[in-house]
């Protein structure tokens, strides 16, 4: 059998391309709304029936097409967005490959209705499985409506590969949510089987766009990010470290206004939050990069959702450094710079590049400074350099304010420390063995004491008995709802250790509050640390304050208390001088 080499029928080519571009209903929605956005739409309405399998209709109020363009748009590799290969190096539109419309048309029954601003009427083209019927002149508003019916009707194999209805629909909702967040100026409406699923009004800024999708309460808690580094502007919002989610579904990245997936960006985000959030919890983020389009390649995947950066390292640094600086600026993280203090002024202050560089440098992990001797005073043994060691340089405790805050002078300025959360962090790290498993000191009681509990707490106690032992409570069941207490944490001897035990049990029995995501053991530690720590309002002696700061400087994660509150606020020399108009 002899076969000649020949060019494929265009219809076959389109169907092959459809295999890459049109994977599922959500990919059709994606291509169509990108076209609407490229056409300058301010309103994009998406109607879907049967999770997109029966019908997808995207209507916009963009520039529309005239008759000639409408026909041309359906040809493969027909695009109005780039002209030559040179343009590929600096793409500013969402589309450019000119294959979406013909690909979708080859695997569905598609109707394109469109009208330009200057045209008196509109045109309508219908294509079925790639075969076009004659063009019609119709009355229609300015803009474009693309109707896609019976997707994959002629490629049954594709249909079989679709996931459950719920999954396919969720993909569409998630996709539109992404665009609604990134294009807050544009209104997006999504309806499924006649039911409203998503509404973002448009005409607003990023934060309101986020609020429309994630809710106002969440949006209000977000931390703004806006920095520039390596000629890359990083802007958007991240959640504070105590506001996390159990998956990465709440992380949106975009590059030059194109939503993207980027391993580099998500790794940089994770790195910025490292040691601030519990394990297996993920910060929320909407982060955009603005950079020279010539330094990003959007053309690495047919669906254009992945990008390749020319200098990955720069992008990583810019993203990580910016988030760190933003958290620092918001007081979510203390200033850990010894020679380049970043003033924390309210308002539209933007740190200079050198400051960001210094910030990034200062946050290098402890191991990065191996070989360098930390300048610790009164510390005979060698210890790794923890971020707070700067606190100890020329440390002078000035005193206590409101019996709650310790005020100290350091080499770089003033440090104000919340004594309760600082102590909480110190105890927490000891309990969870971050500093090598130091056994918790316990004090045996002269004679065992019985503890009677109500049923609810008794059940909790039995579950947590090992965890309670790990924090110093030696306790065993004594029949029914009574227990025998043999030893208590040494720090509590002579204090109200029974009350503290009760509080810990109350805390771990309380499932209502924002403790989700912590293992029961961690919750015992957090509750214990909280109850054992000195309180706001406790007067401290000079020696106690000094010891507390030394212990704090030695913690692994001195940025936040286990509940996510800041521990230290610093005022740099520069800021102080500036406040008094001395510089
Ligand atoms: P691409 O977006 O890559 O250019 P498409 O196949 O998605 O390729 O679209 C082809 C062309 O059709 C576009 O370049 C654009 O000129 C035109 N077009 C498609 N959708 C719209 C729309 N909603 N409004 C105006 N023009 C459109
Ligand atoms: Mg397109």
XYZ file of C-alpha atoms and ligand atoms in Angstrom:
611
model
C 0.000 0.000 0.000
C 1.646 3.245 -1.060
C 0.814 6.485 0.626
C 1.775 9.945 -0.508
C 2.815 12.702 1.842
C 0.253 15.498 1.685
C -1.009 18.408 3.706
C -3.815 17.589 6.102
C -7.284 18.869 5.505
C -7.656 22.112 7.565
C -10.555 20.590 9.430
C -8.363 17.743 10.613
C -5.647 20.189 11.632
C -8.158 22.153 13.692
C -9.359 19.058 15.416
C -5.811 18.076 16.312
C -5.242 21.579 17.722
C -8.528 21.323 19.604
C -7.035 18.367 21.411
C -4.538 20.748 22.983
C -6.545 23.929 23.379
C -9.993 22.561 24.130
C -9.672 19.975 26.833
C -12.926 20.571 28.651
C -15.787 23.053 28.939
C -13.704 25.322 31.157
C -11.064 25.657 28.421
C -13.728 26.909 26.009
C -14.854 29.449 28.596
C -11.251 30.506 29.097
C -10.541 31.120 25.420
C -13.803 32.986 24.909
C -13.443 35.303 27.883
C -9.848 36.018 26.923
C -11.090 37.073 23.505
C -13.682 39.307 25.152
C -11.044 40.905 27.344
C -8.743 41.424 24.365
C -11.685 43.090 22.628
C -11.855 45.653 25.440
C -15.088 44.409 26.996
C -16.310 45.979 30.238
C -18.941 43.307 30.777
C -18.610 39.582 30.168
C -21.650 37.420 30.640
C -21.207 33.650 30.698
C -24.206 31.344 30.469
C -23.698 27.641 30.860
C -26.077 24.700 30.627
C -25.411 21.181 31.846
C -21.969 22.130 33.177
C -20.937 23.422 29.771
C -21.557 20.212 27.890
C -24.885 21.295 26.455
C -24.215 24.973 26.014
C -21.717 27.735 26.676
C -22.560 31.287 25.701
C -20.159 34.185 26.210
C -21.501 37.640 25.493
C -19.400 40.784 25.628
C -19.655 44.486 24.888
C -16.232 44.670 23.273
C -15.219 46.059 19.900
C -16.922 43.353 17.838
C -15.962 42.272 14.322
C -17.042 43.296 10.859
C -18.114 40.724 8.296
C -14.686 40.141 6.882
C -13.038 39.764 10.279
C -15.757 37.450 11.516
C -15.050 35.079 8.653
C -11.316 35.469 8.983
C -11.392 34.821 12.726
C -12.610 31.320 12.052
C -9.596 30.470 9.930
C -6.738 28.741 11.602
C -3.864 31.019 12.632
C -5.963 34.067 11.925
C -5.376 36.710 14.544
C -5.546 40.469 14.775
C -3.175 40.522 17.702
C 0.269 39.944 16.265
C 1.696 40.515 12.845
C 5.134 39.001 12.773
C 7.459 36.811 14.765
C 8.979 39.897 16.353
C 5.648 40.646 18.056
C 5.840 37.257 19.729
C 8.615 38.657 21.890
C 6.385 41.247 23.482
C 2.834 39.989 23.704
C 0.440 42.189 25.609
C -2.846 40.517 24.647
C -4.212 37.319 26.119
C -4.582 35.624 22.750
C -2.140 35.568 19.868
C -2.091 32.069 18.455
C -5.233 32.515 16.408
C -6.380 28.974 16.933
C -9.039 29.098 19.622
C -12.100 29.892 17.522
C -11.392 27.408 14.718
C -10.453 24.729 17.259
C -13.642 25.158 19.280
C -15.668 25.306 16.073
C -14.232 21.980 14.955
C -15.528 20.100 18.010
C -18.918 21.751 18.567
C -21.808 23.585 16.956
C -20.724 27.193 17.175
C -22.593 30.382 16.409
C -20.725 33.658 16.269
C -22.797 36.836 16.362
C -20.981 40.141 16.330
C -21.231 43.809 15.525
C -18.750 46.686 15.557
C -19.498 50.128 16.910
C -19.679 51.689 13.463
C -21.685 48.974 11.705
C -25.402 49.399 11.233
C -26.148 45.761 11.872
C -24.378 42.625 12.895
C -23.372 39.394 11.273
C -23.893 35.800 12.283
C -21.962 32.709 11.264
C -22.819 29.158 12.180
C -20.322 26.297 12.041
C -20.914 22.659 12.818
C -17.966 20.414 13.380
C -15.869 22.839 11.376
C -18.291 23.241 8.444
C -19.546 26.766 7.952
C -22.938 27.768 6.625
C -23.482 31.083 4.758
C -23.136 34.305 6.723
C -26.336 36.025 7.890
C -27.067 39.674 8.619
C -28.822 40.103 11.943
C -29.820 42.788 14.394
C -27.610 42.584 17.499
C -26.038 44.940 20.029
C -22.425 46.080 19.656
C -20.077 43.381 20.848
C -19.723 39.679 20.345
C -21.663 36.621 21.372
C -20.183 33.190 20.902
C -22.512 30.268 21.423
C -20.961 26.834 21.747
C -23.420 23.953 21.761
C -22.934 20.215 22.150
C -19.229 20.399 22.819
C -17.366 17.253 21.686
C -20.467 15.934 19.890
C -18.182 14.644 17.139
C -15.345 13.474 19.412
C -17.028 11.043 21.815
C -13.681 9.972 23.269
C -13.238 13.492 24.654
C -16.623 13.421 26.253
C -15.700 10.244 28.077
C -12.607 11.863 29.543
C -14.560 14.609 31.245
C -14.700 14.435 35.008
C -17.867 14.493 37.062
C -20.363 17.276 36.417
C -19.511 18.878 39.733
C -15.811 18.965 38.847
C -16.339 20.410 35.380
C -18.620 23.099 36.741
C -16.231 23.880 39.598
C -13.457 24.407 37.035
C -15.595 26.957 35.230
C -16.472 28.795 38.434
C -12.859 28.790 39.575
C -11.688 30.064 36.225
C -14.131 32.958 36.113
C -13.311 33.806 39.733
C -9.666 34.114 38.686
C -10.427 36.504 35.864
C -12.896 38.460 38.000
C -10.157 38.998 40.576
C -7.485 39.949 38.093
C -9.740 42.184 35.974
C -11.716 44.072 38.636
C -12.545 46.786 36.117
C -14.549 44.294 34.083
C -17.903 42.948 35.235
C -18.293 39.168 35.134
C -21.550 37.272 35.423
C -21.831 33.539 35.455
C -25.134 31.697 35.203
C -25.583 27.941 35.220
C -28.929 26.449 34.182
C -30.475 29.838 34.839
C -28.992 30.166 38.316
C -26.561 32.965 39.232
C -23.244 31.472 40.352
C -20.936 34.445 40.355
C -21.346 38.168 40.033
C -18.590 40.705 40.149
C -19.821 44.167 39.304
C -16.659 45.475 37.659
C -15.554 49.078 37.564
C -13.475 48.725 40.733
C -9.932 48.132 41.908
C -8.187 44.918 42.828
C -9.248 44.794 46.472
C -12.924 45.207 45.682
C -12.587 42.595 42.975
C -11.155 40.232 45.554
C -13.956 41.133 47.942
C -16.549 40.301 45.290
C -15.116 36.804 44.998
C -13.677 35.960 48.427
C -16.005 38.052 50.538
C -15.425 41.414 52.173
C -14.346 40.081 55.526
C -11.433 38.196 54.024
C -10.494 41.028 51.720
C -10.268 43.455 54.635
C -7.661 41.315 56.352
C -5.298 41.122 53.381
C -1.893 42.760 53.335
C -1.072 44.956 50.334
C 2.101 44.208 48.403
C 3.666 46.756 46.092
C 7.388 46.701 45.524
C 9.811 46.848 42.697
C 12.993 44.893 42.348
C 15.138 43.720 39.445
C 12.884 45.887 37.243
C 9.960 43.680 38.201
C 7.003 45.270 39.915
C 5.251 42.917 42.311
C 1.828 44.037 43.442
C -1.300 42.567 44.898
C -2.390 41.140 48.222
C -1.403 38.293 50.511
C -3.130 36.998 53.597
C -1.560 37.658 56.984
C 0.221 34.541 58.299
C -2.628 33.568 60.595
C -5.141 33.491 57.740
C -4.402 30.349 55.776
C -6.236 27.750 53.743
C -5.837 24.020 53.411
C -5.008 24.153 49.706
C -3.380 26.400 47.134
C -6.756 27.130 45.524
C -6.612 30.651 46.902
C -3.373 31.596 45.207
C -3.687 33.555 42.005
C -0.745 34.727 39.977
C -0.639 36.870 36.929
C 2.095 38.247 34.774
C 1.465 41.405 32.783
C -2.258 40.889 33.464
C -2.302 37.345 32.192
C -3.337 34.698 34.720
C -0.601 32.128 34.901
C 0.535 29.099 36.753
C 4.101 29.531 37.817
C 6.163 27.176 39.901
C 8.656 29.949 40.486
C 6.050 32.299 41.872
C 4.373 29.742 44.103
C 7.728 28.564 45.437
C 8.667 32.165 46.231
C 5.346 32.685 48.000
C 5.841 29.527 50.053
C 9.371 30.603 50.919
C 8.220 34.048 52.034
C 5.797 32.443 54.470
C 8.131 29.703 55.573
C 8.138 29.402 59.356
C 5.264 31.870 59.634
C 2.428 29.498 58.823
C 1.786 26.020 60.164
C 2.748 23.091 57.976
C 0.321 22.063 55.253
C -1.490 25.386 55.429
C -1.275 27.822 52.544
C -1.456 31.590 52.474
C -3.972 33.273 50.205
C -2.488 35.474 47.529
C -3.324 37.519 44.479
C -0.019 38.602 43.064
C 0.829 40.204 39.781
C 4.140 40.870 38.113
C 4.681 43.703 35.726
C 7.819 43.303 33.742
C 9.326 43.764 30.333
C 7.259 41.396 28.126
C 10.465 40.450 26.365
C 11.635 38.789 29.597
C 8.684 36.372 29.769
C 7.753 33.684 27.318
C 3.999 33.048 27.295
C 4.227 30.762 24.332
C 5.351 27.589 26.079
C 1.983 25.875 26.162
C -1.004 25.984 23.778
C -3.364 27.020 26.541
C -0.918 29.829 27.417
C -1.405 29.279 31.131
C 2.211 28.587 31.862
C 5.009 31.078 31.476
C 8.738 30.859 31.365
C 10.850 33.623 32.818
C 14.168 34.576 31.359
C 15.704 34.978 34.803
C 13.850 32.751 37.209
C 16.115 33.786 40.079
C 15.199 37.455 39.748
C 11.505 36.637 39.754
C 11.871 34.396 42.780
C 13.777 37.069 44.672
C 11.382 39.823 43.687
C 8.321 37.878 44.813
C 9.792 36.565 48.029
C 11.425 39.848 48.990
C 8.295 41.848 48.264
C 6.062 39.666 50.389
C 8.554 39.676 53.230
C 8.812 43.443 53.047
C 5.040 43.789 52.961
C 4.582 41.620 56.045
C 7.347 43.531 57.745
C 5.805 46.841 56.820
C 2.467 45.774 58.260
C 4.100 44.735 61.506
C 3.386 41.091 60.814
C 7.045 40.454 61.097
C 9.571 42.379 63.117
C 12.304 44.302 61.547
C 15.303 42.019 61.536
C 17.744 44.376 59.919
C 20.699 45.527 61.862
C 22.107 48.121 59.504
C 19.267 49.024 57.131
C 16.220 49.716 59.204
C 13.025 49.914 57.197
C 10.858 52.621 58.700
C 7.303 51.505 59.241
C 5.409 54.592 58.298
C 1.796 54.449 57.288
C 0.820 55.549 53.821
C 2.136 54.926 50.379
C 5.698 54.393 51.391
C 7.710 52.168 49.133
C 11.100 50.927 50.259
C 13.987 51.524 47.916
C 15.531 48.645 46.071
C 18.546 48.539 48.345
C 16.286 48.285 51.343
C 14.398 45.415 49.832
C 17.687 43.799 48.959
C 18.799 44.242 52.538
C 15.518 42.823 53.770
C 15.843 39.802 51.570
C 19.410 39.336 52.688
C 18.512 39.659 56.335
C 15.983 36.889 56.012
C 18.386 34.326 54.651
C 17.987 31.149 56.649
C 20.304 30.678 59.564
C 22.397 28.095 57.755
C 23.393 30.637 55.107
C 25.635 32.429 57.563
C 27.635 29.416 58.634
C 31.156 30.389 59.557
C 30.170 33.924 60.464
C 30.299 34.543 64.187
C 27.182 36.117 65.561
C 27.739 39.002 67.906
C 25.971 37.693 70.960
C 26.740 39.100 74.325
C 26.849 37.055 77.494
C 26.529 33.883 75.482
C 29.441 31.589 76.218
C 28.490 28.711 73.943
C 28.395 28.965 70.169
C 24.920 29.151 68.819
C 23.422 29.434 65.398
C 22.427 32.895 64.351
C 18.704 33.335 64.775
C 16.940 36.287 63.233
C 16.482 37.978 66.564
C 20.116 38.000 67.561
C 20.166 41.644 66.524
C 18.033 42.302 69.588
C 20.970 41.445 71.761
C 23.452 43.810 70.168
C 24.101 46.591 72.692
C 20.854 45.634 74.384
C 19.676 47.928 77.152
C 16.350 47.345 78.818
C 14.735 50.701 79.469
C 11.675 49.473 81.295
C 8.119 48.333 81.122
C 5.130 50.254 79.805
C 1.575 49.528 80.933
C 3.006 46.483 82.727
C 2.608 44.869 79.322
C 5.323 46.030 76.942
C 9.042 45.829 77.448
C 10.882 48.795 75.989
C 14.514 48.264 75.096
C 17.228 50.006 73.195
C 19.111 47.942 70.625
C 21.908 48.681 68.187
C 19.403 49.803 65.566
C 16.815 51.681 67.532
C 14.033 50.934 69.941
C 12.298 47.624 70.359
C 8.907 47.287 71.997
C 8.103 43.733 72.971
C 4.742 42.337 73.961
C 5.774 40.357 77.024
C 2.906 37.892 76.881
C 3.216 36.827 73.263
C 7.014 36.782 73.517
C 6.861 34.428 76.454
C 4.211 32.386 74.692
C 6.515 31.878 71.706
C 9.411 30.873 73.961
C 7.356 28.300 75.843
C 5.732 27.008 72.670
C 9.085 26.304 71.043
C 10.296 24.523 74.152
C 7.190 22.370 74.253
C 7.311 21.324 70.660
C 10.993 20.553 70.877
C 12.174 22.952 68.172
C 15.302 23.479 70.221
C 16.084 19.786 70.449
C 13.915 17.731 72.727
C 14.440 19.442 76.025
C 12.294 17.545 78.468
C 9.730 19.778 80.098
C 10.591 20.144 83.732
C 7.924 18.802 85.977
C 7.420 19.017 89.675
C 6.003 16.011 91.545
C 3.216 16.843 93.925
C 3.787 15.886 97.577
C 0.675 13.772 97.416
C -1.382 13.040 94.270
C -4.485 15.155 93.879
C -7.775 14.097 92.372
C -9.347 16.125 89.611
C -13.055 15.782 88.848
C -14.240 16.845 85.413
C -17.534 17.057 83.609
C -18.144 14.402 80.954
C -17.163 16.541 78.006
C -13.818 17.568 79.457
C -13.179 14.071 80.822
C -13.407 12.658 77.306
C -11.053 15.339 76.022
C -8.595 14.673 78.773
C -8.436 10.968 78.036
C -7.737 11.715 74.386
C -5.036 14.227 75.239
C -3.433 12.431 78.139
C -0.115 11.787 76.360
C 0.037 15.315 75.043
C -0.601 16.660 78.519
C 2.252 14.501 79.843
C 4.500 16.007 77.194
C 3.834 19.453 78.628
C 4.432 18.414 82.229
C 1.100 17.240 83.556
C 1.467 13.691 84.860
C -2.096 12.561 85.042
C -3.908 9.219 84.994
C -7.515 8.019 84.918
C -8.925 7.227 88.346
C -12.307 5.794 87.433
C -15.316 7.543 85.970
C -14.764 11.246 85.460
C -12.018 11.544 88.034
C -8.280 11.648 87.431
C -5.181 11.522 89.538
C -2.670 14.334 89.177
C 0.858 13.294 90.187
C 3.077 16.016 88.764
C 2.654 19.439 87.195
C 4.832 21.632 84.978
C 7.635 23.022 87.133
C 6.937 26.595 86.020
C 3.501 26.273 87.561
C 4.483 24.836 90.907
C 3.063 27.015 93.635
C 0.699 28.576 91.057
C -2.815 27.727 90.009
C -1.886 24.631 88.016
C -5.379 23.187 88.337
C -6.916 26.292 86.832
C -4.393 26.185 83.996
C -5.237 22.519 83.340
C -8.906 23.392 83.206
C -8.192 26.239 80.789
C -6.150 23.991 78.516
C -8.941 21.435 78.405
C -11.495 24.136 77.726
C -9.373 25.464 74.924
C -8.883 22.109 73.209
C -12.542 21.199 73.694
C -13.569 24.391 71.943
C -13.891 23.368 68.318
C -15.659 26.482 67.264
C -12.866 29.011 66.962
C -10.130 29.510 64.432
C -7.964 26.680 65.661
C -8.712 24.548 62.640
C -5.723 22.974 61.009
C -3.746 22.361 64.161
C -3.168 18.827 65.356
C -4.509 18.125 68.871
C -0.962 17.976 70.218
C -0.168 21.401 68.794
C -3.314 22.740 70.349
C -2.252 21.477 73.750
C 1.086 23.211 73.242
C -0.472 26.454 72.099
C -2.971 26.443 74.955
C -0.275 25.562 77.459
C 2.068 28.244 76.187
C -0.701 30.783 76.387
C -1.691 29.851 79.957
C 1.838 29.543 81.271
C 3.163 32.756 79.815
C 3.360 35.926 81.822
C 0.254 37.998 81.303
C -0.249 41.487 80.064
C -0.344 43.542 83.248
C 2.171 41.415 85.173
C 4.939 43.617 86.515
C 8.391 42.247 85.611
C 11.734 42.844 87.225
C 14.666 44.113 85.200
C 16.306 40.688 85.328
C 13.110 38.990 84.168
C 12.816 41.342 81.214
C 16.432 40.763 80.243
C 15.993 37.007 80.421
C 12.839 37.161 78.345
C 14.578 39.090 75.570
C 17.519 36.682 75.599
C 15.199 33.705 75.378
C 13.246 35.359 72.608
C 16.377 36.098 70.613
C 17.043 32.410 70.777
C 13.748 31.265 69.288
C 13.506 29.871 65.823
C 10.460 31.836 64.782
C 10.298 35.048 66.719
C 8.040 36.782 64.217
C 4.670 35.801 65.504
C 3.172 34.180 68.550
C 1.556 30.791 67.973
C -1.790 32.544 67.505
C -0.304 34.744 64.804
C 0.095 38.038 66.646
C 3.233 40.144 66.240
C 5.749 39.965 69.070
C 8.041 42.913 68.541
C 7.600 46.343 67.067
C 10.778 48.204 66.277
C 11.409 51.858 65.668
C 14.634 52.421 63.782
C 17.024 55.265 64.476
C 16.121 56.872 61.165
C 12.454 56.761 61.881
C 12.903 58.294 65.281
C 15.103 61.066 63.896
C 12.651 61.686 61.100
C 9.722 61.899 63.485
C 11.494 64.724 65.283
C 12.506 66.335 61.988
C 16.198 65.848 62.729
C 16.801 64.374 59.277
P -6.459 34.803 19.085
O -7.248 35.241 20.276
O -5.285 33.986 19.454
O -6.131 35.927 18.156
P -8.843 33.411 18.360
O -9.088 32.261 17.474
O -9.230 33.276 19.784
O -7.335 33.780 18.229
O -9.579 34.662 17.747
C -9.275 35.066 16.419
C -9.553 36.541 16.202
O -10.944 36.786 16.271
C -8.966 37.441 17.235
O -7.626 37.807 16.933
C -9.896 38.655 17.208
O -9.505 39.563 16.187
C -11.224 38.048 16.797
N -12.103 37.858 17.971
C -12.340 36.709 18.620
N -13.213 36.872 19.632
C -13.542 38.183 19.638
C -14.424 38.989 20.443
N -15.103 38.488 21.495
N -14.533 40.310 20.125
C -13.851 40.832 19.082
N -13.011 40.102 18.304
C -12.860 38.809 18.546
Mg -8.239 33.990 21.550
